[in-house]
GROMACS .gro file of C-alpha atoms in nm:
model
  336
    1UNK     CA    1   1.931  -6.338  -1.857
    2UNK     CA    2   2.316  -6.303  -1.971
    3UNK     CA    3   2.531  -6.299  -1.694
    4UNK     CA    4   2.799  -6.010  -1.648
    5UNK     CA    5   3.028  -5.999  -1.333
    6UNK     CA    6   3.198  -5.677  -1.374
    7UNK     CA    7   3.114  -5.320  -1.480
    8UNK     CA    8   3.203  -4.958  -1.476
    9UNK     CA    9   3.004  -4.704  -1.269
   10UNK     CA   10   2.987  -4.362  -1.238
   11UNK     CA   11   2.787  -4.227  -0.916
   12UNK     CA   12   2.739  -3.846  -0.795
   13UNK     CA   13   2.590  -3.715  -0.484
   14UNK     CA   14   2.390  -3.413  -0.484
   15UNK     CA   15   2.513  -3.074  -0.459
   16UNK     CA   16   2.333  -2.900  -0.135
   17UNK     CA   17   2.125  -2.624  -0.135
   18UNK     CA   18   2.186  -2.257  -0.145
   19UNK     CA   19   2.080  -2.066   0.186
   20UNK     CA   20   1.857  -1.776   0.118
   21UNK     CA   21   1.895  -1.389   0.180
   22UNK     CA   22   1.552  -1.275   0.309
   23UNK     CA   23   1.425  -1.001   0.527
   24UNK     CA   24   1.110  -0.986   0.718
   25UNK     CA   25   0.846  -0.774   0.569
   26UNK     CA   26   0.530  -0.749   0.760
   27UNK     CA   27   0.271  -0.447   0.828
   28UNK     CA   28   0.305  -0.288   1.127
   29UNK     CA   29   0.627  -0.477   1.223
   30UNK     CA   30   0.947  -0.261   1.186
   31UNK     CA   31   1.294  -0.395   1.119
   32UNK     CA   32   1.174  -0.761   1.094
   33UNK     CA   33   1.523  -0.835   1.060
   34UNK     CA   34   1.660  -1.166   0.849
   35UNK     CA   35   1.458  -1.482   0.779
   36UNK     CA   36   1.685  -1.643   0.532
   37UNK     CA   37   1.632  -2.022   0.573
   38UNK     CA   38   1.920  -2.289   0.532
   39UNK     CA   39   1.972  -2.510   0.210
   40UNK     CA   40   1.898  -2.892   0.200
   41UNK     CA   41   2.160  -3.154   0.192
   42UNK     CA   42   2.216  -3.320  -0.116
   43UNK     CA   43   2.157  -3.675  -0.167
   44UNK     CA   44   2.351  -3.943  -0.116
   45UNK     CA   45   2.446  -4.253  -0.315
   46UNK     CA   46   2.450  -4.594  -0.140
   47UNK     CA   47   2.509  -4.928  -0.248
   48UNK     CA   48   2.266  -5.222  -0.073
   49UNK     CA   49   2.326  -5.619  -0.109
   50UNK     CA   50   1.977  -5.752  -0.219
   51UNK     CA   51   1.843  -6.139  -0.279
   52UNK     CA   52   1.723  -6.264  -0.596
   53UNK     CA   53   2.016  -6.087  -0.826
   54UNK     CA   54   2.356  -6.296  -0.896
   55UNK     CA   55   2.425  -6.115  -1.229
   56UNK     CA   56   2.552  -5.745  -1.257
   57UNK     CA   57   2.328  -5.728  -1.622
   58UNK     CA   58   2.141  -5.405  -1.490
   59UNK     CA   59   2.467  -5.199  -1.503
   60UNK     CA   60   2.521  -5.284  -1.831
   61UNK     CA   61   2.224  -5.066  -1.969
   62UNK     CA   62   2.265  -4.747  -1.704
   63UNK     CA   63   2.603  -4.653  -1.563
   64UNK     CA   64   2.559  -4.343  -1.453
   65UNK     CA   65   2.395  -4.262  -1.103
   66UNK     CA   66   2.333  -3.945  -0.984
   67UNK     CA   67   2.114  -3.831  -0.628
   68UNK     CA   68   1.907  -3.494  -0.596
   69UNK     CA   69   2.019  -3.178  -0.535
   70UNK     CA   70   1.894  -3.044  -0.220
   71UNK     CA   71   1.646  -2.785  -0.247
   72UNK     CA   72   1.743  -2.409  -0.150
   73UNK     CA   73   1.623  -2.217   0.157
   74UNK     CA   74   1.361  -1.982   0.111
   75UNK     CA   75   1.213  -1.680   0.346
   76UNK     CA   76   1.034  -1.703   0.678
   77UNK     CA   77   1.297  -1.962   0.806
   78UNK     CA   78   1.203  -2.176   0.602
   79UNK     CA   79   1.498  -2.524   0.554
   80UNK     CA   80   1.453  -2.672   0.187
   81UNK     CA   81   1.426  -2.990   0.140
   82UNK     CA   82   1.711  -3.270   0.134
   83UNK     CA   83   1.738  -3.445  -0.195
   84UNK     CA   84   1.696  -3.791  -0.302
   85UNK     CA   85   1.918  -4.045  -0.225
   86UNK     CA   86   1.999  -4.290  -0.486
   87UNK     CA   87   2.069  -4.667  -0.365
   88UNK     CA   88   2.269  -4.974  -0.631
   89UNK     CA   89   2.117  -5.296  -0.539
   90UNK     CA   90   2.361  -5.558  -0.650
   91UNK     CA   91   2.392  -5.954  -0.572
   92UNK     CA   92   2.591  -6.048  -0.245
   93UNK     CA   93   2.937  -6.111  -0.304
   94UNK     CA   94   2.990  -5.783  -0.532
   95UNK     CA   95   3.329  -5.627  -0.470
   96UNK     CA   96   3.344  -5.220  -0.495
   97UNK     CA   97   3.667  -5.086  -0.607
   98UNK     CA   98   3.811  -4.727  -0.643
   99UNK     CA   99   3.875  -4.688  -1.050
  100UNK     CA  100   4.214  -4.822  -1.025
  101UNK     CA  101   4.036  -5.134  -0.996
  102UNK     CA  102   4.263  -5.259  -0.743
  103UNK     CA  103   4.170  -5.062  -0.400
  104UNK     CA  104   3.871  -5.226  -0.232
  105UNK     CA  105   3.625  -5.006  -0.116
  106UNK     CA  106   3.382  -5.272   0.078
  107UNK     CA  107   3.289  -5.622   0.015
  108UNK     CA  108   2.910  -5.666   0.011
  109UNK     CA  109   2.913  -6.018   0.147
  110UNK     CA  110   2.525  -6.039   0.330
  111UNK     CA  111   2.219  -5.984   0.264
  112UNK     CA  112   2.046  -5.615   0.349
  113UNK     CA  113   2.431  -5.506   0.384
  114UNK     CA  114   2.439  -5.117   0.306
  115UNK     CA  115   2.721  -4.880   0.255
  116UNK     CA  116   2.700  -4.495   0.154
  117UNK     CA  117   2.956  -4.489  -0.151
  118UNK     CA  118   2.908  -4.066  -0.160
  119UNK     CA  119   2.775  -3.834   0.076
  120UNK     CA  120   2.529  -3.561  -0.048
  121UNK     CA  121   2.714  -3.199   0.015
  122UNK     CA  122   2.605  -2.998   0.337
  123UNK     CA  123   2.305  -2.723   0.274
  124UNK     CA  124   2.417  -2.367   0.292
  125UNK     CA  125   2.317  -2.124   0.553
  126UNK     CA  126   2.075  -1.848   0.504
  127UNK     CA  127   2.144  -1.489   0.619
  128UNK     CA  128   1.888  -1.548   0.984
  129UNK     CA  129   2.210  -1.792   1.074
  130UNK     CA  130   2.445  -1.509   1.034
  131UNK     CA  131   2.236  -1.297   1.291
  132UNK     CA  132   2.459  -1.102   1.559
  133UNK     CA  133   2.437  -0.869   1.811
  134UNK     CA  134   2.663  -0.612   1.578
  135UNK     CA  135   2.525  -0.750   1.230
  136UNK     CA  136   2.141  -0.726   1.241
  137UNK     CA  137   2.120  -0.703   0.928
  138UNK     CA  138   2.366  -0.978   0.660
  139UNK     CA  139   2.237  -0.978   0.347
  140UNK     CA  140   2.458  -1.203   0.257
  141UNK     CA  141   2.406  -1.618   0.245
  142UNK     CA  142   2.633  -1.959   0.150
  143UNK     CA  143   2.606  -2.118  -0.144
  144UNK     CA  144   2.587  -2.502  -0.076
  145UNK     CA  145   2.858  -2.750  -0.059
  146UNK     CA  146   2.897  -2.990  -0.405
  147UNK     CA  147   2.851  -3.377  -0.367
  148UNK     CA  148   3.133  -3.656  -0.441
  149UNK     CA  149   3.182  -3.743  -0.785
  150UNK     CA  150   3.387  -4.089  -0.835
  151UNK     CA  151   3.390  -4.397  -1.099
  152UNK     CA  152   3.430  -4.704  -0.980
  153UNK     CA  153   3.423  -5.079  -1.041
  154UNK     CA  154   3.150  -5.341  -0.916
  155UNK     CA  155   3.287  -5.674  -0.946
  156UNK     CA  156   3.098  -6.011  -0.892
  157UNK     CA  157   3.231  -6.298  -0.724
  158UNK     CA  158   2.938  -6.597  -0.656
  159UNK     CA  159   2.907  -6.699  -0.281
  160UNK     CA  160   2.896  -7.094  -0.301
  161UNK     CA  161   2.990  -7.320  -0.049
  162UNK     CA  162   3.206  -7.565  -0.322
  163UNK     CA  163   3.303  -7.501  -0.655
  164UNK     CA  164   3.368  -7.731  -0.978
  165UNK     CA  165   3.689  -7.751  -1.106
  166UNK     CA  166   3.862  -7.923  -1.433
  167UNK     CA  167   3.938  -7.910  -1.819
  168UNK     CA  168   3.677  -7.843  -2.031
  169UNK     CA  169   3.456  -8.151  -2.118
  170UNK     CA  170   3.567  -8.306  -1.746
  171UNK     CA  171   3.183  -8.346  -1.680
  172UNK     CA  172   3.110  -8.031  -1.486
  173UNK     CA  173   2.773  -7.941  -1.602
  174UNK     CA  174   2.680  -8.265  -1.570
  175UNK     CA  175   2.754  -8.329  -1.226
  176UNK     CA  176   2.598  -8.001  -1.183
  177UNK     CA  177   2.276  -8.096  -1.364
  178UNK     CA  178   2.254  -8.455  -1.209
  179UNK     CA  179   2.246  -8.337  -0.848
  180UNK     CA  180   2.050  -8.022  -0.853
  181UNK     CA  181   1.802  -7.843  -1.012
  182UNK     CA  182   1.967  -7.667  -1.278
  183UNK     CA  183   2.029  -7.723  -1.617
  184UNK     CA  184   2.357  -7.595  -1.771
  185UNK     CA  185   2.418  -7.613  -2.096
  186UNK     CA  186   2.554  -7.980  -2.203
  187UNK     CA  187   2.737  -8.018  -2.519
  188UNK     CA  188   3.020  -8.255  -2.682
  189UNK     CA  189   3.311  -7.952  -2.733
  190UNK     CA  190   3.492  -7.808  -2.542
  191UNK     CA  191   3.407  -7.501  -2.370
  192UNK     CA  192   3.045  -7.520  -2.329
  193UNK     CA  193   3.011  -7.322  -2.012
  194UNK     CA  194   3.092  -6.973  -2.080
  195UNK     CA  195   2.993  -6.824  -1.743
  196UNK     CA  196   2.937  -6.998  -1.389
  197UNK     CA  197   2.587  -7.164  -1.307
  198UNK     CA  198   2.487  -7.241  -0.926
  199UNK     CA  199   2.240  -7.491  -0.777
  200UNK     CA  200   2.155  -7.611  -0.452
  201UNK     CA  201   2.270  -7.949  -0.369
  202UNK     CA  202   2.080  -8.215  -0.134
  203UNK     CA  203   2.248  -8.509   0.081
  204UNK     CA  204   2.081  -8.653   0.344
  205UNK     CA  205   1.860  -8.389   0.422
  206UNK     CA  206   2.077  -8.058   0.429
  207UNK     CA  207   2.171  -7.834   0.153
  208UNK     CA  208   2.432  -7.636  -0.013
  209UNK     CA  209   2.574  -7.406  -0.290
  210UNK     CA  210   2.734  -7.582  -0.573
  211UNK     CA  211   2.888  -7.346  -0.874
  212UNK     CA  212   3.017  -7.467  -1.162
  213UNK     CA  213   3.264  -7.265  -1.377
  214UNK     CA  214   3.447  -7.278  -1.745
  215UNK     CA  215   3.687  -7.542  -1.804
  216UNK     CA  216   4.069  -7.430  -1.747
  217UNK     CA  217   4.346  -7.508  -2.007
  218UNK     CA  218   4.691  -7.495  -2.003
  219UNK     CA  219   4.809  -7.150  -2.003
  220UNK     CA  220   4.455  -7.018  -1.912
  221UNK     CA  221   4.659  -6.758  -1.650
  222UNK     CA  222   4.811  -6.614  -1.935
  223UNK     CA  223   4.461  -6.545  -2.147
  224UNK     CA  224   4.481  -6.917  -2.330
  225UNK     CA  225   4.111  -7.033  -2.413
  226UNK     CA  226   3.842  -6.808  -2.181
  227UNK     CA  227   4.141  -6.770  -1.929
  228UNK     CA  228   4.113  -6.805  -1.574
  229UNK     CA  229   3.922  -6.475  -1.498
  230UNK     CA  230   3.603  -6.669  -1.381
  231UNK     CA  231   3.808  -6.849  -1.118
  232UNK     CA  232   3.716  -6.552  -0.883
  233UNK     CA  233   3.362  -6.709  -0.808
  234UNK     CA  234   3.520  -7.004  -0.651
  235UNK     CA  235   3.741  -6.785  -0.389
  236UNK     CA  236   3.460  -6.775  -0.185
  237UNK     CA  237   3.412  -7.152  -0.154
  238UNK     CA  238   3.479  -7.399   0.101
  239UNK     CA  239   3.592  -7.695  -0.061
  240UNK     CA  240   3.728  -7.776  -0.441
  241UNK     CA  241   3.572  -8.105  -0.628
  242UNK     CA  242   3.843  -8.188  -0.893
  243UNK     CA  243   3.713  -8.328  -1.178
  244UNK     CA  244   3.937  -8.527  -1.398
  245UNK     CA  245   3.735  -8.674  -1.655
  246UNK     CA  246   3.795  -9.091  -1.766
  247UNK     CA  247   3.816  -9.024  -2.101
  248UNK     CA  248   4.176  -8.866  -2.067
  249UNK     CA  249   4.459  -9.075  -2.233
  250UNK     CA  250   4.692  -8.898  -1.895
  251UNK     CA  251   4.456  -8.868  -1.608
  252UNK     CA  252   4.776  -8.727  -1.410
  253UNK     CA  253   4.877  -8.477  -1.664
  254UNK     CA  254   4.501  -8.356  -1.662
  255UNK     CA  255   4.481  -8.288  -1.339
  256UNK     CA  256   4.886  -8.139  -1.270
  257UNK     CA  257   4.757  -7.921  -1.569
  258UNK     CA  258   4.475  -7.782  -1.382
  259UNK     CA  259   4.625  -7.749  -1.067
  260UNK     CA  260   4.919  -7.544  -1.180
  261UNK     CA  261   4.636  -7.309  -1.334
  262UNK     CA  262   4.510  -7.268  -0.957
  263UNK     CA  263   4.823  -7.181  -0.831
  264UNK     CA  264   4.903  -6.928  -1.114
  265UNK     CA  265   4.585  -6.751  -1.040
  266UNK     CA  266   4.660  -6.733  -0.657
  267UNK     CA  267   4.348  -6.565  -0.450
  268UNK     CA  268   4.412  -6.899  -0.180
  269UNK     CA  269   4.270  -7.117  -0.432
  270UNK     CA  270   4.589  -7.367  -0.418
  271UNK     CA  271   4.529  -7.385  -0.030
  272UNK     CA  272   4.216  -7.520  -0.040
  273UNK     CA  273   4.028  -7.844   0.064
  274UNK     CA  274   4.027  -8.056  -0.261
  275UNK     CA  275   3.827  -8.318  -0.353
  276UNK     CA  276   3.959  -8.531  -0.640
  277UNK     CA  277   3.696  -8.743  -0.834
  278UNK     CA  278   3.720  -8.917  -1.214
  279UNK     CA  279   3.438  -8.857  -1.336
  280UNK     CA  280   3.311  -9.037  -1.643
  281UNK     CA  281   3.357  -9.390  -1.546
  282UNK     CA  282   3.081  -9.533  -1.752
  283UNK     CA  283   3.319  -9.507  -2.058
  284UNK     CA  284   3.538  -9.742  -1.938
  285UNK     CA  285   3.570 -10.112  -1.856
  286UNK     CA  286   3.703 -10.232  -1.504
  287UNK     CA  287   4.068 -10.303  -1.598
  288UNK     CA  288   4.102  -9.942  -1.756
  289UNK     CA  289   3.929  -9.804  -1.464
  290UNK     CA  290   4.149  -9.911  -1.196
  291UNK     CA  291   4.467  -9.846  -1.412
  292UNK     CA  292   4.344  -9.475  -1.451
  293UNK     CA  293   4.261  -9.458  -1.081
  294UNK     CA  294   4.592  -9.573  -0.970
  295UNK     CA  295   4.743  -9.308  -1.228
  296UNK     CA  296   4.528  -8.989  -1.048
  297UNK     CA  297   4.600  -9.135  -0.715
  298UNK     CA  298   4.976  -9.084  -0.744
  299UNK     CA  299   4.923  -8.764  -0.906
  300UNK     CA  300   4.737  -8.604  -0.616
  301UNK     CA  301   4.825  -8.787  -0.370
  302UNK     CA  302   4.514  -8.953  -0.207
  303UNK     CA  303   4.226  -9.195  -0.324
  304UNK     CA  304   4.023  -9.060  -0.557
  305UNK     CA  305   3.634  -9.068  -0.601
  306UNK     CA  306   3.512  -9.310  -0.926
  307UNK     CA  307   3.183  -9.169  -1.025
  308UNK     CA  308   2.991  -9.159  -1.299
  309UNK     CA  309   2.732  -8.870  -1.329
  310UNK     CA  310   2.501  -9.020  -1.595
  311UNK     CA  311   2.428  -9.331  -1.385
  312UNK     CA  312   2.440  -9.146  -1.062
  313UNK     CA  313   2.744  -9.396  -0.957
  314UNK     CA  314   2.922  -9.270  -0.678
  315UNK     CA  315   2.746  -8.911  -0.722
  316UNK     CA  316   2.597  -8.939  -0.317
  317UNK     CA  317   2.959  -9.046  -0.179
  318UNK     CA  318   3.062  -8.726  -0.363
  319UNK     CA  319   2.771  -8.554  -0.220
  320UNK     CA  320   2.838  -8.666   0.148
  321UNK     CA  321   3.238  -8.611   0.112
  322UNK     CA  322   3.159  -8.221  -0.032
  323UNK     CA  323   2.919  -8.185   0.285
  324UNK     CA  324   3.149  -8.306   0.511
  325UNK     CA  325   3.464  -8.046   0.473
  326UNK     CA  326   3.171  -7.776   0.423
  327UNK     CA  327   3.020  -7.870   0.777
  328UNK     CA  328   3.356  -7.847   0.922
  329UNK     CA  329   3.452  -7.527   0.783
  330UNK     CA  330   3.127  -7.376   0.902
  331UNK     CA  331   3.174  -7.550   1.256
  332UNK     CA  332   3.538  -7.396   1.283
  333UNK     CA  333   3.390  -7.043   1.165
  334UNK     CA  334   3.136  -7.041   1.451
  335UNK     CA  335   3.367  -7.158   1.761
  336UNK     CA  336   3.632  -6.870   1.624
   0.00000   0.00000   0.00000
């Protein structure tokens, strides 16, 4: 399935139905009077959060969505029927945006969440409704009112609870691929991940979201390599693990390069919890790795992690150290 994480939509409601001029005609019964009936409301166009979905591909092969028309009144009082609604079912954490692209509409962030995007046009009244005291007789009806038209803009952004970060070829995937059950594509160039991946991550019993997204370069905020566009499915996260892989000659320089990156793209991604780790220790001997170590440590300004995702060295302190700042985060949400 190719993954797509933004798309243009047109939606229309339906138009409601026309009310209907009728007059009672029955044997035997004189001036029967009106019995116009009253249109049907148009249908209305909702978007619903469903499970199972975390790509917006289905958009990319219908973009237009239009609900029923309600049905029009007919004689002997009789209402038409209102028309179908049509519903988007998209993966939870889809944005909806007016077709500036900028104004939110609503932020589909649980599952079974529901919002009406359009609302189907009101049915018009028949001639009975028009009925008076001094007009026994209108033979005259509404026509009914026309639905919402709009385009707008679904945009995907994953809900994990920690995200990968680094330069391409820092080891991502295979962090990714050693402590979950998916399987990313893993390749000597850079730039092998071209969209995120997710898996589900288990330390000492309990679980959680990992996603992994495309390596950053310098300049990716200003379109250099895949850009930074992707780092919108890490917002949502609770913690940052900063991979800086072992094979760079400047572990500080890697990691000041992707870091500047995170505060160019903004969205609260430079205020998050970071973990730093260098990853890829297997390449190197013990001398090297505590030179390199002592490098990234000065550069960010704690102890990093050593791990090595091919041996599974380290991987579980990693593991327990992601779990950790996730637990508290969801602790602090739940007391406020």
């Amino acid at each position: 399935m190719k993954f797509l994480d933004e798309t243009k939509v047109y939606i229309r409601s339906g138009d409601g139905g026309a009310g209907a001029v009728s007059f009672r005609r029955e044997k035997f019964i004189e001036f029967g009077g009106p019995d116009g009936g009253d249109g049907g409301r148009g249908g209305d166009v909702w978007v619903e959060a469903v499970n199972g979905l975390n790509t917006l591909i289905d958009f990319r092969y219908q973009q237009h969505f239009k609900a029923k028309t309600g049905t029009h009144g007919m004689g002997r009082n009789r209402t038409g029927a209102g028309g179908a609604d049509v519903t988007l079912k998209v993966p939870v954490g889809t944005q909806i945006f007016e077709e500036d692209g900028e104004t939110l509409i609503v932020d589909m962030v649980a599952e079974g969440q529901r919002y009406r995007l359009a609302a189907g046009g009101n049915g018009g009244f028949g001639n009975a409704h028009f009925k008076s005291s001094t007009n026994q007789a209108p033979n005259w009806a509404n026509p009914g009112l026309e639905g919402e038209e709009k385009t707008i803009w679904l945009r995907l952004k994953l809900i994990a609870d920690a995200g990968l970060v680094g330069l391409p070829n820092a080891g991502k995937s295979t962090f990714l691929a050693a402590c979950t059950r998916a399987r990313p594509k893993i390749a000597n160039y850079p730039f092998t991940t071209l969209h995120p991946n997710l898996g589900v991550a288990t330390v000492d019993g309990q679980e959680f979201i990992l996603a992994d997204i495309p390596g950053l370069i310098e300049g990716a905020h200003e379109g250099v390599g895949i850009g930074d566009r992707f780092l919108g499915h890490v917002e949502r996260t609770r913690v940052l693990l900063h991979l800086v892989s072992a094979q760079e000659e400047d572990v500080a320089k890697a990691y000041k390069t992707v870091k500047h990156e995170l505060e160019a793209y903004g969205g609260g991604l430079e205020d998050k919890p970071e973990i730093v780790a260098l990853a890829q220790i297997d390449v190197l001997d013990e001398e090297e790795l505590k030179a390199k170590a002592k490098a990234l440590a000065k550069a960010c300004g704690s102890t990093p992690l050593t791990i090595s995702a091919v041996t599974g060295k380290g991987m579980t302190e990693a593991l327990r150290a992601l779990r950790s700042v996730i637990s508290a985060a969801k602790a602090g949400e739940e007391s406020a």
